[in-house]
Structures are given as C-alpha cells and as structure tokens.
Short mmCIF file of C-alpha atoms in Angstrom, two decimals:
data_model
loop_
_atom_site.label_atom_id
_atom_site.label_comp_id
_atom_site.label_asym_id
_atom_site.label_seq_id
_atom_site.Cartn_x
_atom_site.Cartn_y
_atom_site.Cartn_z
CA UNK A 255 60.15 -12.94 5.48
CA UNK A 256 60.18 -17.09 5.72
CA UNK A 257 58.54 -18.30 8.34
CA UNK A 258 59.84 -21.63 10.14
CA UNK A 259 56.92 -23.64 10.89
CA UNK A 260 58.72 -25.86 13.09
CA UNK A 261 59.98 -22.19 14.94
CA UNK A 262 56.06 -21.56 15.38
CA UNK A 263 54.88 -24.65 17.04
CA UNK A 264 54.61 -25.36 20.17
CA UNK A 265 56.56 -27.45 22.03
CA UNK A 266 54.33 -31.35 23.07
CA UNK A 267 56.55 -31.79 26.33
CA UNK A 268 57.08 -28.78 27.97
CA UNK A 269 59.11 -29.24 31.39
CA UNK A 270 57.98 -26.28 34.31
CA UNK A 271 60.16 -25.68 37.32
CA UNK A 272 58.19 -26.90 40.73
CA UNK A 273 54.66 -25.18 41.51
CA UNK A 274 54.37 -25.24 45.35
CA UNK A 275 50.72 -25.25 44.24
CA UNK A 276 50.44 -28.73 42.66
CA UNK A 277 49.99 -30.56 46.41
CA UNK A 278 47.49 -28.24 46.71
CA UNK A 279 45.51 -29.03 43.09
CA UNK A 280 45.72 -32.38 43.81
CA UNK A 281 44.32 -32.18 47.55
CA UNK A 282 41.33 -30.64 45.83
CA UNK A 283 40.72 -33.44 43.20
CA UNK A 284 41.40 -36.16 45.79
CA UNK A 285 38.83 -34.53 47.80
CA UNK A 286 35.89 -34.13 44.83
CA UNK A 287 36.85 -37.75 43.54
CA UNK A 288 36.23 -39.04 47.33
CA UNK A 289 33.18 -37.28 47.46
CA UNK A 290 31.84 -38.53 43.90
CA UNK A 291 33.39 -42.05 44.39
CA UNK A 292 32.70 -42.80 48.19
CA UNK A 293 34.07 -46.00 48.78
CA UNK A 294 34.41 -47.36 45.65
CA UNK A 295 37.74 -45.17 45.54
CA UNK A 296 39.72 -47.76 47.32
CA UNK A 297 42.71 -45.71 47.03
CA UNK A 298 43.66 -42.19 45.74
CA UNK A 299 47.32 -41.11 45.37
CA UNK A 300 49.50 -38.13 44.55
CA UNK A 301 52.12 -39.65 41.39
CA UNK A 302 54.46 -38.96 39.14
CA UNK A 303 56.50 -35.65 38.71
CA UNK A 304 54.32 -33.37 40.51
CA UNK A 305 54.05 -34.91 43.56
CA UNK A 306 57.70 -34.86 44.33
CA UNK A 307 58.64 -31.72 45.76
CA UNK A 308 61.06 -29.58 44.26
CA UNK A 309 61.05 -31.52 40.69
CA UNK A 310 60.05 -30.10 37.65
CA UNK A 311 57.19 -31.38 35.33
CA UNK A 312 54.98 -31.39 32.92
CA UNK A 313 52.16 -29.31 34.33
CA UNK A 314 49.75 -31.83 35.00
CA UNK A 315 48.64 -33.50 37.91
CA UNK A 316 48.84 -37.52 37.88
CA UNK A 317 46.39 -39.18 40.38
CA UNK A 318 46.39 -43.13 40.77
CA UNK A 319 43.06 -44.43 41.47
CA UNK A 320 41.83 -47.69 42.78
CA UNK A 321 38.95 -49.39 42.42
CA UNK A 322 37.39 -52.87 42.76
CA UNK A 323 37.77 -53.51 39.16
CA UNK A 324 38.33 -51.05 36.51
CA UNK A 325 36.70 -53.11 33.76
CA UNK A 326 33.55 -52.05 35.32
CA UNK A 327 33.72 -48.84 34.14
CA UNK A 328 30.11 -48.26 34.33
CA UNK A 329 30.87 -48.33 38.73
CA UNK A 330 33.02 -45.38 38.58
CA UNK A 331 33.36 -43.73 35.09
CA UNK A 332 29.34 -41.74 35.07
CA UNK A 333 30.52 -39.90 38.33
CA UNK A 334 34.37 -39.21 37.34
CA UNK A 335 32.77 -37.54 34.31
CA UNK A 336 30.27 -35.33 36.58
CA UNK A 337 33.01 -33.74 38.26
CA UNK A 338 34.59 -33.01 35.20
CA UNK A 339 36.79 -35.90 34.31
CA UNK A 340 36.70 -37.10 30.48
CA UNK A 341 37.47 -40.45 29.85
CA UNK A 342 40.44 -40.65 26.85
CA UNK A 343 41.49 -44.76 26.72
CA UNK A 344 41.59 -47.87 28.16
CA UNK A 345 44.44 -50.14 28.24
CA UNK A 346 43.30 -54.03 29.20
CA UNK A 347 46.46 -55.50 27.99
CA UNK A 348 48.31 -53.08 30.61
CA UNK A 349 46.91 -53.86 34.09
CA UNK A 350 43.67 -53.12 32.66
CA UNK A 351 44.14 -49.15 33.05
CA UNK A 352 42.09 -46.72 32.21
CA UNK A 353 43.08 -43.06 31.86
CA UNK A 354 40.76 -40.18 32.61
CA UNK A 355 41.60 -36.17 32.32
CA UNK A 356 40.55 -33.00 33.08
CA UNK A 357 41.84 -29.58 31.91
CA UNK A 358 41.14 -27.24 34.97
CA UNK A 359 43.13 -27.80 36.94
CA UNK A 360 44.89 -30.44 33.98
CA UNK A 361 45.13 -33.58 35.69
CA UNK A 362 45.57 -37.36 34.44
CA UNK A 363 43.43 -39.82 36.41
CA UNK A 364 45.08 -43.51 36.24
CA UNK A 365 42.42 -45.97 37.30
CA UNK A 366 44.07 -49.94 38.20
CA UNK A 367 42.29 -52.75 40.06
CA UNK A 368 42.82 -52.41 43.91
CA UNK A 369 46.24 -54.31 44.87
CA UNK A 370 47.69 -53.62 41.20
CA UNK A 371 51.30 -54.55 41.10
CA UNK A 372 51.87 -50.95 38.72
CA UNK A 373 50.36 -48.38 41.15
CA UNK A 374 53.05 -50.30 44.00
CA UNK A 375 55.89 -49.80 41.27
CA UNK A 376 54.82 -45.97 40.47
CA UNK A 377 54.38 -44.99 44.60
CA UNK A 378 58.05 -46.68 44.84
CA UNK A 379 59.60 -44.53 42.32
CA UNK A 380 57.92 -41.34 43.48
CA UNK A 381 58.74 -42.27 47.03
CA UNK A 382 62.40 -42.51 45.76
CA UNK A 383 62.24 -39.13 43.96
CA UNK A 384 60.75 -38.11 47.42
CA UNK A 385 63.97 -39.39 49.35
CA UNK A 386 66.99 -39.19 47.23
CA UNK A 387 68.21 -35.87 46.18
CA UNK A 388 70.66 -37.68 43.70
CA UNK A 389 68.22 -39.72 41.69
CA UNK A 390 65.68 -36.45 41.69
CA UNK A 391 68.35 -34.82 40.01
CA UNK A 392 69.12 -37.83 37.39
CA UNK A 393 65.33 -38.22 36.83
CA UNK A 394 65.05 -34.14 36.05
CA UNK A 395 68.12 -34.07 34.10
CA UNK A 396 66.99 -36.66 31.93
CA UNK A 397 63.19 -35.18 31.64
CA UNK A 398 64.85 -31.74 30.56
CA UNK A 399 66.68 -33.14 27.89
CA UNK A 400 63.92 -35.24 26.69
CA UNK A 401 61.80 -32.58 26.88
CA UNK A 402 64.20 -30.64 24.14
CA UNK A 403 63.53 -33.02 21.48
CA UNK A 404 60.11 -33.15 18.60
CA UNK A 405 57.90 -35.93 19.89
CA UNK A 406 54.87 -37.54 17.64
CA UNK A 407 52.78 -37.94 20.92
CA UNK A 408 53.70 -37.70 24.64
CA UNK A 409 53.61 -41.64 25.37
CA UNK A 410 56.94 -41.59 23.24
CA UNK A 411 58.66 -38.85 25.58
CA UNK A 412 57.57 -41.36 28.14
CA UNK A 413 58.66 -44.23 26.52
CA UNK A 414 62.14 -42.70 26.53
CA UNK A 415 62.37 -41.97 29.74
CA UNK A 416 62.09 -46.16 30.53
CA UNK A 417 65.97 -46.59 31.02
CA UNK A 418 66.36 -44.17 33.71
CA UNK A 419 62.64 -44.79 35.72
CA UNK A 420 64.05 -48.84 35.54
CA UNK A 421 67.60 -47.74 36.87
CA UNK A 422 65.70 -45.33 39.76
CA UNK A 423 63.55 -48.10 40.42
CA UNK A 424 66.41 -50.79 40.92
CA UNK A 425 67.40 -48.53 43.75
CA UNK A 426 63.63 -48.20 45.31
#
C-alpha cells in the first residue's frame, strides 16, 4: 500500500466552529497579564476571530496589548515570559509589534505602542464582525475556504485573507 504523504499531514490552518469557552480563556490571560504587567499594560483586548461570538477560528486566542513603548522590551517581556508567554518576533518596520505566545491555553499576544493606529483598525473590524451578521458570514466564508488550501506558513493564509478584512473594514 502507497502512502500519500500529503494525505498524512496535517492541515497548518485548521478552521473550528465557535468555542463558547474562548471569552472565557481570554478573561483568564487578561487577568494574569494585568497582574504580571500592572500598569504598564495600558490596554488589554479580546481580537481577532475568537472574540467574535459565533465565528469560527483558528483555535487560538489573539490578545492586543499596549504598552508605553514596545521597543523596550526589557519593561514588559521578563514578566510576559514568567507567566508563560514565549516571545517568537518582533516586527519594527510594522508599528513596531512584537508577538508573544503561549500553548496552554494557545494564545497570540500582539504588543503595539499605546495609541497605535493598528490595534484601532483591528478593534474596528472585530467590532464589525461583532455587529453585522452579513460581513461575519463573508469573513467565515472566506476563512473556510482559505483554510482548504496547503499554506508554507500561516502569515500567508493571513495574507490572503487582506481583500476581504480591507472590504469589512471600508464598512467599519
């Protein structure tokens, strides 16, 4: 017997229906990065997929952090990584992001200066998700059948999904 090794791998995007849990998971992390951060965690927010209820997702929990400024990573990036997070990347040419992750519960932490235009832009489009049952659907349609295709790394199944987030966000 031949054995397809595309048939054997695993899927990189893999698109679950909605967990009533995930408010839940993230209520928890806000909570421990509060607690680690005091008030050097200018703001902590729910984002993307899994904070929209009723919208399917990857299963992982995106959090938006803000701090003073994220290029002073030694201010916030020690106690992230005491509760757990692991720092993966920065991005300086990209509002100066930083990414962070943990695995349990799996959660992305996106860390932006306080007042970054980008974490206004990603509230707005989950706010819209939030509100309008029509561009949910567009937005999970088009996840779905991104989700169905072979993908190098996940930033290009994000990547792809540009057109409709800019058309969504038109509307916002």
């Amino acid at each position: 017997m031949t054995t397809d090794p595309a048939a054997a791998r695993s899927p990189l995007v893999v698109i679950v229906d909605y967990d009533p849990l995930w408010p839940a998971r993230y209520r928890e992390q806000e909570l421990a990065i509060r607690s680690a951060l005091g008030d050097r965690a200018r703001l902590v927010e729910h984002a993307g997929s899994t904070s929209v209820p009723g919208l399917a997702a990857k299963p992982v929990i995106d959090i938006v952090l803000a701090v003073t400024d994220p290029v002073d990573e030694d201010a916030y990036v020690p106690d992230l990584e005491a509760i757990g997070y692991e720092f993966r990347f920065r991005e300086p040419h990209w509002w100066e992001h930083r990414l962070l992750r943990r695995t349990d519960p799996a959660v992305n932490l996106h860390v932006f200066a306080a007042g970054c235009e980008e974490i206004g832009r990603m509230l707005a489009f989950r706010d819209r998700l939030r509100t309008d049952p029509a561009d949910r659907e567009l937005y999970e349609r088009a996840k779905r059948e991104l989700a169905k295709r072979d993908w190098a790394v996940v930033q290009d199944y994000a990547d792809a999904k540009t057109d409709v987030v800019t058309d969504i966000l038109t509307r916002a």
